[in-house]
Coordinates of C-alpha atoms in Angstrom, one line a residue:
Chain E
M246 CA 29.4 -26.3 -16.2
D247 CA 27.7 -23.2 -15.0
Q248 CA 26.7 -22.3 -11.6
L249 CA 23.2 -23.7 -11.7
D250 CA 24.3 -26.8 -13.5
R251 CA 26.7 -27.3 -10.6
V252 CA 23.8 -26.8 -8.2
S253 CA 21.7 -29.2 -10.1
A254 CA 24.5 -31.8 -10.2
S255 CA 25.0 -31.3 -6.5
R256 CA 21.4 -31.8 -5.5
P257 CA 19.5 -35.0 -5.0
A258 CA 17.6 -36.5 -7.8
G259 CA 14.4 -34.6 -8.3
A260 CA 15.9 -31.3 -7.6
G261 CA 16.3 -29.0 -10.5
A262 CA 17.8 -25.8 -11.6
G263 CA 17.4 -23.1 -14.1
H264 CA 19.8 -22.0 -16.8
P265 CA 21.7 -18.8 -16.8
A266 CA 20.8 -15.9 -19.0
G267 CA 22.7 -15.9 -22.2
S268 CA 22.8 -19.7 -22.4
G269 CA 20.4 -19.6 -25.3
R270 CA 18.1 -22.1 -23.5
R271 CA 14.8 -21.4 -22.1
P272 CA 14.7 -21.4 -18.3
G273 CA 13.7 -25.0 -18.5
I274 CA 13.2 -26.6 -15.2
S275 CA 12.7 -30.2 -14.2
K276 CA 8.9 -30.6 -14.0
A277 CA 8.9 -33.3 -11.4
A278 CA 11.2 -31.5 -9.1
L279 CA 10.2 -28.0 -9.4
G280 CA 6.6 -27.9 -10.2
K281 CA 6.9 -26.3 -13.6
A282 CA 3.3 -25.8 -14.5
K283 CA 1.7 -24.7 -17.7
L284 CA -1.9 -23.5 -17.3
G285 CA -3.6 -21.4 -19.9
A286 CA -1.3 -18.9 -21.3
I287 CA 1.3 -18.8 -18.6
A288 CA 4.0 -21.1 -17.7
V289 CA 5.4 -21.0 -14.2
S290 CA 8.9 -22.2 -13.5
V291 CA 9.7 -22.5 -9.9
V292 CA 13.2 -22.8 -8.8
A293 CA 14.5 -23.2 -5.3
F294 CA 18.2 -23.8 -5.0
L295 CA 20.6 -24.3 -2.1
G296 CA 22.8 -21.3 -1.7
S297 CA 25.2 -23.4 0.2
L298 CA 25.6 -25.7 -2.8
V299 CA 26.3 -23.0 -5.3
A300 CA 29.8 -23.9 -6.4
V301 CA 32.4 -21.3 -7.3
A302 CA 32.7 -21.5 -11.0
Q303 CA 35.0 -19.6 -13.3
A304 CA 32.9 -17.0 -14.9
S305 CA 32.5 -17.7 -18.6
P306 CA 31.4 -14.4 -20.1
A307 CA 28.3 -14.7 -22.2
A308 CA 28.5 -14.0 -25.9
I309 CA 28.1 -10.3 -26.3
A310 CA 26.8 -9.1 -29.6
R311 CA 26.6 -5.4 -30.2
M312 CA 23.8 -3.6 -31.8
N313 CA 26.0 -2.2 -34.5
T314 CA 26.3 -5.6 -36.2
A315 CA 22.9 -7.3 -35.7
A316 CA 20.8 -4.2 -35.7
A317 CA 22.5 -2.6 -38.7
G318 CA 20.7 -4.8 -41.2
Q319 CA 17.4 -4.6 -39.5
A320 CA 17.2 -1.1 -38.3
T321 CA 14.3 -0.3 -40.7
L322 CA 12.1 -2.5 -38.5
A323 CA 11.1 0.5 -36.4
Q324 CA 12.9 3.4 -38.0
S325 CA 10.3 5.9 -38.7
A326 CA 9.3 9.5 -38.8
P327 CA 9.4 11.6 -35.7
V328 CA 6.5 11.6 -33.3
A329 CA 5.1 15.0 -32.5
P330 CA 6.0 15.6 -28.9
S331 CA 3.1 16.4 -26.6
S332 CA 3.0 19.7 -24.7
R333 CA 5.1 18.3 -21.9
F334 CA 7.8 17.0 -24.1
R335 CA 8.8 19.9 -26.3
G336 CA 12.3 20.2 -25.1
G337 CA 13.8 18.4 -27.9
S338 CA 13.1 16.6 -31.1
Q339 CA 13.7 13.0 -32.2
G340 CA 16.6 14.2 -34.2
S341 CA 18.4 16.1 -31.4
A342 CA 21.9 15.0 -30.6
V343 CA 22.1 12.5 -27.7
A344 CA 25.4 10.8 -27.3
P345 CA 25.3 7.1 -27.8
L346 CA 26.3 5.0 -24.9
N347 CA 29.3 2.8 -25.1
L348 CA 28.3 -0.4 -23.5
P349 CA 30.9 -2.7 -21.9
Q350 CA 32.0 -5.1 -24.6
R351 CA 32.4 -8.1 -22.3
P352 CA 30.9 -7.6 -18.9
Q353 CA 32.0 -10.0 -16.3
M354 CA 32.0 -10.4 -12.6
R355 CA 34.1 -12.7 -10.6
N356 CA 32.3 -16.0 -10.3
V357 CA 28.9 -14.7 -11.1
R358 CA 26.8 -14.6 -14.2
P359 CA 23.2 -13.4 -14.7
L360 CA 20.5 -15.9 -13.8
V361 CA 17.7 -13.8 -15.1
R362 CA 17.0 -12.1 -18.4
S363 CA 15.0 -9.0 -19.2
R364 CA 13.5 -9.2 -22.6
G365 CA 11.1 -7.1 -24.5
S366 CA 7.4 -7.8 -24.0
Chain O
M252 CA 0.2 -13.0 -20.1
T253 CA 1.6 -15.3 -22.7
T254 CA 4.9 -15.3 -20.8
D255 CA 7.1 -17.4 -18.6
I256 CA 7.3 -16.7 -14.9
E257 CA 10.4 -17.5 -13.0
L258 CA 10.7 -17.6 -9.3
L259 CA 14.2 -17.8 -8.0
L260 CA 14.7 -18.0 -4.3
D261 CA 18.0 -18.6 -2.5
A262 CA 16.7 -20.7 0.3
T263 CA 17.0 -24.2 1.6
P264 CA 14.1 -26.2 0.3
T265 CA 11.7 -26.8 3.2
P266 CA 8.0 -27.5 3.2
S267 CA 7.4 -23.8 4.0
V268 CA 9.5 -22.7 1.1
D269 CA 7.8 -25.1 -1.2
A270 CA 4.4 -23.8 0.0
A271 CA 5.4 -20.2 -0.5
L272 CA 6.6 -20.9 -4.0
A273 CA 3.4 -22.8 -4.8
E274 CA 1.4 -19.9 -3.4
V275 CA 3.1 -17.4 -5.7
E276 CA 2.7 -19.8 -8.6
A277 CA -1.0 -19.9 -7.9
F278 CA -1.1 -16.2 -7.5
F279 CA 0.3 -15.7 -11.0
M280 CA -2.3 -18.1 -12.4
S281 CA -5.0 -16.1 -10.7
V282 CA -3.7 -12.9 -12.1
E283 CA -4.1 -14.3 -15.6
Q284 CA -7.6 -15.6 -14.9
R285 CA -8.8 -12.4 -13.3
F286 CA -7.2 -9.6 -15.3
S287 CA -6.8 -10.9 -18.9
R288 CA -8.8 -9.0 -21.4
F289 CA -8.8 -12.1 -23.6
L290 CA -10.7 -14.2 -21.1
E291 CA -14.5 -13.5 -21.2
D292 CA -15.1 -14.5 -17.6
S293 CA -12.1 -12.5 -16.1
E294 CA -12.9 -9.9 -13.6
L295 CA -11.6 -7.3 -16.0
S296 CA -13.8 -8.5 -18.8
V297 CA -16.8 -8.4 -16.5
L298 CA -16.0 -4.8 -15.6
N299 CA -15.5 -3.9 -19.2
R300 CA -18.9 -5.4 -20.2
S301 CA -20.8 -3.8 -17.4
E302 CA -23.5 -1.4 -18.4
N303 CA -22.4 1.1 -15.9
A304 CA -23.8 4.2 -17.6
G305 CA -22.1 6.5 -15.1
R306 CA -22.4 4.1 -12.2
P307 CA -19.4 2.7 -10.4
V308 CA -19.0 -1.1 -10.5
P309 CA -17.9 -3.2 -7.5
V310 CA -14.5 -4.8 -8.0
S311 CA -11.9 -6.7 -5.9
P312 CA -9.3 -4.7 -4.0
E313 CA -6.7 -6.1 -6.4
L314 CA -8.4 -4.9 -9.5
A315 CA -9.0 -1.5 -7.8
R316 CA -5.3 -1.3 -7.0
L317 CA -4.3 -2.1 -10.6
V318 CA -6.6 0.5 -11.9
Q319 CA -5.2 3.0 -9.4
L320 CA -1.7 2.3 -10.5
A321 CA -2.7 2.6 -14.2
V322 CA -4.4 6.0 -13.6
A323 CA -1.4 7.2 -11.6
A324 CA 0.9 6.2 -14.4
A325 CA -1.3 8.0 -17.0
R326 CA -1.1 11.1 -14.8
R327 CA 2.7 11.0 -14.4
S328 CA 3.2 10.5 -18.1
D329 CA 0.7 13.1 -19.3
G330 CA -1.4 10.3 -20.8
V331 CA 1.4 8.7 -22.8
F332 CA 0.7 5.6 -20.7
D333 CA -3.0 5.1 -21.1
P334 CA -5.2 2.2 -19.9
T335 CA -8.0 3.1 -22.4
V336 CA -6.1 2.0 -25.5
I337 CA -8.0 -1.3 -25.9
A338 CA -10.1 -0.2 -28.8
A339 CA -7.0 1.2 -30.5
L340 CA -5.2 -2.1 -29.9
E341 CA -8.0 -4.0 -31.5
A342 CA -8.2 -1.6 -34.4
A343 CA -4.5 -2.1 -34.9
G344 CA -5.0 -5.9 -35.1
Y345 CA -4.3 -7.0 -31.6
D346 CA -7.8 -8.4 -31.0
R347 CA -6.7 -11.9 -29.8
S348 CA -3.8 -13.2 -27.7
I349 CA -0.5 -12.9 -29.4
D350 CA -0.2 -16.7 -29.7
L351 CA -3.5 -16.8 -31.7
I352 CA -2.4 -13.8 -33.9
R353 CA 0.9 -15.6 -34.7
A354 CA -1.0 -18.8 -35.5
Q355 CA -3.9 -17.3 -37.4
G356 CA -2.6 -14.0 -38.7
A357 CA -3.7 -10.6 -37.7
A358 CA -6.8 -8.9 -38.7
F359 CA -6.2 -6.1 -41.2
P360 CA -5.9 -2.8 -39.3
R361 CA -9.0 -0.7 -39.4
P362 CA -9.6 3.0 -38.7
L363 CA -10.3 3.9 -35.1
A364 CA -13.8 5.3 -34.4
A365 CA -13.7 8.8 -33.0
D366 CA -15.4 7.6 -29.8
D367 CA -12.9 4.9 -29.3
R368 CA -9.8 7.2 -29.3
P369 CA -7.7 6.8 -26.1
G370 CA -7.2 9.7 -23.7
R371 CA -10.2 9.4 -21.5
W372 CA -8.3 8.0 -18.6
R373 CA -9.0 11.1 -16.6
E374 CA -12.7 10.0 -16.3
I375 CA -11.7 6.8 -14.5
Q376 CA -12.6 6.8 -10.8
V377 CA -11.5 4.4 -8.1
R378 CA -13.0 4.7 -4.6
Q379 CA -14.3 2.8 -1.6
D380 CA -17.9 3.0 -0.5
A381 CA -19.0 3.4 3.1
R382 CA -18.6 -0.3 3.8
G383 CA -15.1 -0.4 2.4
S384 CA -15.9 -2.1 -0.9
W385 CA -14.0 -1.0 -3.9
L386 CA -15.7 0.6 -6.9
V387 CA -14.4 1.5 -10.3
L388 CA -16.1 3.9 -12.7
R389 CA -14.8 3.6 -16.2
P390 CA -15.4 6.1 -19.0
E391 CA -18.7 5.3 -20.6
G392 CA -18.2 3.2 -23.7
Q393 CA -14.6 2.7 -23.0
R394 CA -12.9 -0.5 -21.8
L395 CA -9.8 -0.8 -19.6
D396 CA -6.7 -2.7 -20.5
L397 CA -4.3 -3.5 -17.7
G398 CA -1.8 -5.4 -19.9
G399 CA 0.7 -2.6 -19.6
I400 CA 1.0 -2.8 -15.9
A401 CA -0.3 -6.1 -14.5
K402 CA 2.8 -8.1 -15.1
G403 CA 5.0 -5.7 -13.1
W404 CA 2.4 -5.4 -10.4
A405 CA 2.2 -9.2 -10.1
A406 CA 6.0 -9.4 -9.9
D407 CA 6.0 -6.9 -7.1
R408 CA 3.3 -8.8 -5.2
G409 CA 5.1 -12.1 -5.7
A410 CA 8.3 -10.6 -4.5
G411 CA 6.6 -9.4 -1.3
M412 CA 5.3 -12.9 -0.7
L413 CA 8.8 -14.5 -1.0
R414 CA 11.0 -11.8 0.4
P415 CA 10.9 -13.2 4.0
L416 CA 12.4 -16.5 2.9
G417 CA 15.7 -15.3 1.4
P418 CA 17.2 -13.4 -1.5
G419 CA 15.3 -13.9 -4.7
V420 CA 13.9 -12.7 -8.0
V421 CA 10.4 -12.8 -9.5
N422 CA 10.8 -12.6 -13.2
A423 CA 7.5 -12.1 -15.2
G424 CA 8.7 -12.5 -18.7
G425 CA 11.5 -10.0 -18.3
D426 CA 9.8 -7.6 -15.9
M427 CA 11.4 -8.5 -12.7
R428 CA 11.6 -7.6 -9.0
A429 CA 14.7 -8.6 -7.1
W430 CA 15.8 -8.4 -3.5
G431 CA 19.0 -9.4 -1.7
D432 CA 22.1 -10.7 -3.4
Q433 CA 22.5 -13.4 -6.0
P434 CA 24.2 -16.5 -4.7
G435 CA 27.9 -16.3 -5.1
A436 CA 27.9 -12.5 -5.6
D437 CA 29.6 -10.1 -3.3
T438 CA 27.5 -8.5 -0.6
G439 CA 25.6 -5.5 -2.0
T440 CA 26.0 -6.6 -5.6
G441 CA 22.4 -7.5 -5.9
W442 CA 21.3 -9.8 -8.7
L443 CA 22.6 -9.7 -12.2
A444 CA 20.1 -9.4 -15.1
A445 CA 21.1 -9.8 -18.7
V446 CA 19.4 -7.4 -21.1
D447 CA 18.3 -9.2 -24.2
H448 CA 19.3 -7.9 -27.6
P449 CA 16.2 -6.3 -29.1
L450 CA 16.5 -8.2 -32.3
T451 CA 18.3 -11.4 -31.3
A452 CA 16.7 -13.2 -28.4
G453 CA 19.2 -14.9 -26.1
V454 CA 22.1 -12.6 -26.9
D455 CA 23.1 -10.2 -24.1
V456 CA 23.7 -6.6 -24.8
A457 CA 24.4 -5.6 -21.2
W458 CA 24.4 -7.0 -17.7
L459 CA 22.7 -4.9 -15.0
H460 CA 23.0 -4.9 -11.2
V461 CA 19.5 -5.1 -9.7
R462 CA 19.8 -4.2 -6.0
D463 CA 16.4 -4.4 -4.2
G464 CA 14.7 -3.0 -7.2
A465 CA 13.2 -3.8 -10.5
V466 CA 13.9 -4.0 -14.3
A467 CA 11.5 -4.1 -17.2
T468 CA 12.0 -4.1 -20.9
S469 CA 9.4 -3.0 -23.5
S470 CA 9.9 -3.6 -27.2
V471 CA 8.1 -2.9 -30.4
V472 CA 9.7 -6.0 -31.9
T473 CA 8.4 -8.8 -29.8
R474 CA 4.6 -8.5 -30.2
R475 CA 4.5 -7.5 -33.7
W476 CA 2.5 -8.5 -36.7
A477 CA 2.0 -7.5 -40.3
G478 CA 0.8 -3.9 -40.1
G479 CA 1.4 -3.1 -36.5
H480 CA 2.8 -3.8 -33.0
H481 CA 1.2 -3.8 -29.6
L482 CA 2.5 -0.5 -28.3
I483 CA -0.2 2.2 -28.9
D484 CA 0.7 5.9 -28.9
P485 CA -2.4 7.3 -27.2
R486 CA -1.8 10.7 -28.9
T487 CA -2.4 9.1 -32.3
G488 CA -4.4 6.0 -31.5
S489 CA -2.0 4.0 -33.6
P490 CA 1.0 1.8 -33.0
A491 CA 3.8 4.1 -31.8
D492 CA 5.9 5.6 -34.5
T493 CA 9.1 5.5 -32.5
N494 CA 12.8 5.7 -33.2
L495 CA 13.5 3.1 -30.5
L496 CA 13.4 -0.7 -30.7
S497 CA 13.3 -1.3 -27.0
V498 CA 13.7 0.3 -23.6
T499 CA 15.0 -1.3 -20.4
A500 CA 14.1 0.6 -17.3
L501 CA 15.3 0.2 -13.7
A502 CA 13.0 1.5 -11.0
P503 CA 12.1 0.8 -7.4
T504 CA 9.2 -1.4 -8.4
A505 CA 8.5 -3.6 -11.4
A506 CA 5.2 -1.8 -12.1
E507 CA 7.1 1.5 -12.2
A508 CA 9.8 0.0 -14.4
E509 CA 7.2 -1.4 -16.8
V510 CA 5.4 1.9 -17.1
A511 CA 8.7 3.8 -17.6
A512 CA 9.9 1.5 -20.3
K513 CA 6.6 1.8 -22.2
V514 CA 6.4 5.6 -21.9
V515 CA 10.0 6.1 -23.1
L516 CA 9.5 3.7 -26.0
V517 CA 6.4 5.6 -27.1
L518 CA 8.0 9.0 -26.7
G519 CA 11.2 8.2 -28.6
R520 CA 14.8 8.9 -27.7
V521 CA 15.0 12.6 -26.9
P522 CA 11.6 13.2 -25.4
G523 CA 11.9 9.9 -23.6
L524 CA 15.2 10.9 -21.9
E525 CA 13.7 14.3 -21.1
W526 CA 10.8 12.7 -19.4
L527 CA 13.1 10.4 -17.5
A528 CA 15.0 13.4 -16.2
G529 CA 11.9 14.2 -14.1
E530 CA 11.4 10.7 -12.8
A531 CA 13.1 10.0 -9.5
D532 CA 15.0 6.7 -9.1
V533 CA 14.4 5.6 -12.7
E534 CA 17.2 4.9 -15.1
A535 CA 17.0 3.4 -18.6
L536 CA 18.9 1.8 -21.4
L537 CA 17.5 2.6 -24.8
A538 CA 18.1 0.6 -28.0
G539 CA 17.7 2.9 -30.9
A540 CA 16.6 1.9 -34.4
D541 CA 19.8 3.5 -35.6
G542 CA 21.7 0.6 -34.1
Q543 CA 23.0 2.6 -31.1
F544 CA 22.3 2.5 -27.4
Y545 CA 21.5 5.4 -25.3
G546 CA 21.0 5.9 -21.6
T547 CA 20.1 8.1 -18.7
P548 CA 23.1 9.8 -17.0
G549 CA 22.9 7.4 -14.1
I550 CA 22.6 4.2 -16.0
S551 CA 26.4 3.5 -15.9
R552 CA 26.1 2.9 -12.2
W553 CA 24.0 -0.1 -12.9
L554 CA 25.9 -1.6 -15.8
V555 CA 28.3 -4.4 -15.1
A556 CA 31.6 -3.3 -16.6

């Protein structure tokens, strides 16, 4: 059980909670409790949770997949010819050497997992 | 916006908290109603239809502020961020909401007329008249698209409304503004944000600390259709031909983060990192089409190890 599930379980009926990033679920929220609304093109999920009820949970690191596996087969998606730099950006070319970044393989923090996710839009 | 909005607030639910959350929820709905280019009666559409012929058009203070932000971003990026790309977007096939394009298929890309080429953002004027009313002058024959900045701006505004009530996050489809510390986290840790894999939604590639700041991710993968994607390179008038799949930017505000992510994505890896070197308080994580990640020198301070 993750943090917010614990919160959810600790709260009275009608109170809801989101799901942590990486859980593979949408941030689904109990509509009755949290006023999840869908109007037009946007869906608003509103979450209020009691900090005092956030239980200490053993962090369960999210599944970390590295680009070198998933991206390798799909890299052609956006792989393309260089863009001519504008006058302000002539310092380098698309092919210049920039050292790749070694991302932490299994990031984790004591008791805490991400509650939000930044995805491409 | 065709996106989900999350409001996370670490506060004891009280009527005033509920009211504030409802107020922000209503605010986001009003943003969609007022600033979508896909809604004919939105304030933005009315501005874009106006036969101004060189005359400024009265607008709300909010629309004036959004246009100001867009012009400032265009100036900072030497026009790589450009609010006058709407004709190029439509020519590329993005002529309806992305939901409709996915359901109905995209129009075949067509050549962009010479008069419709982006780059005329310098002609945009925003000012107040003697009575304090806001006016916007758009380039004649050109329409404005605020889709590249409105989400971040709205997240910043929503955060300002909720901040007095406790630590929280306003997450507008991945463009988020956070303040305070996440529940259960050590003091000063901020909130943790997972960065989505550019090709596999729901899979984390990194966790970031967000300490009283903002994160935004821009991608050429998400809003994509046969023949194009939604990120126009104003220098060519066509979907950006970039060697990056996505860019996640950290900045003091969500509007700044959103702009930075888009600019770097359009520029590509090396020019993008060069541009970032001149941007104060902005860091970025770049997902390359070569399957590698790249980052600004300071990004490691924000990565959860």
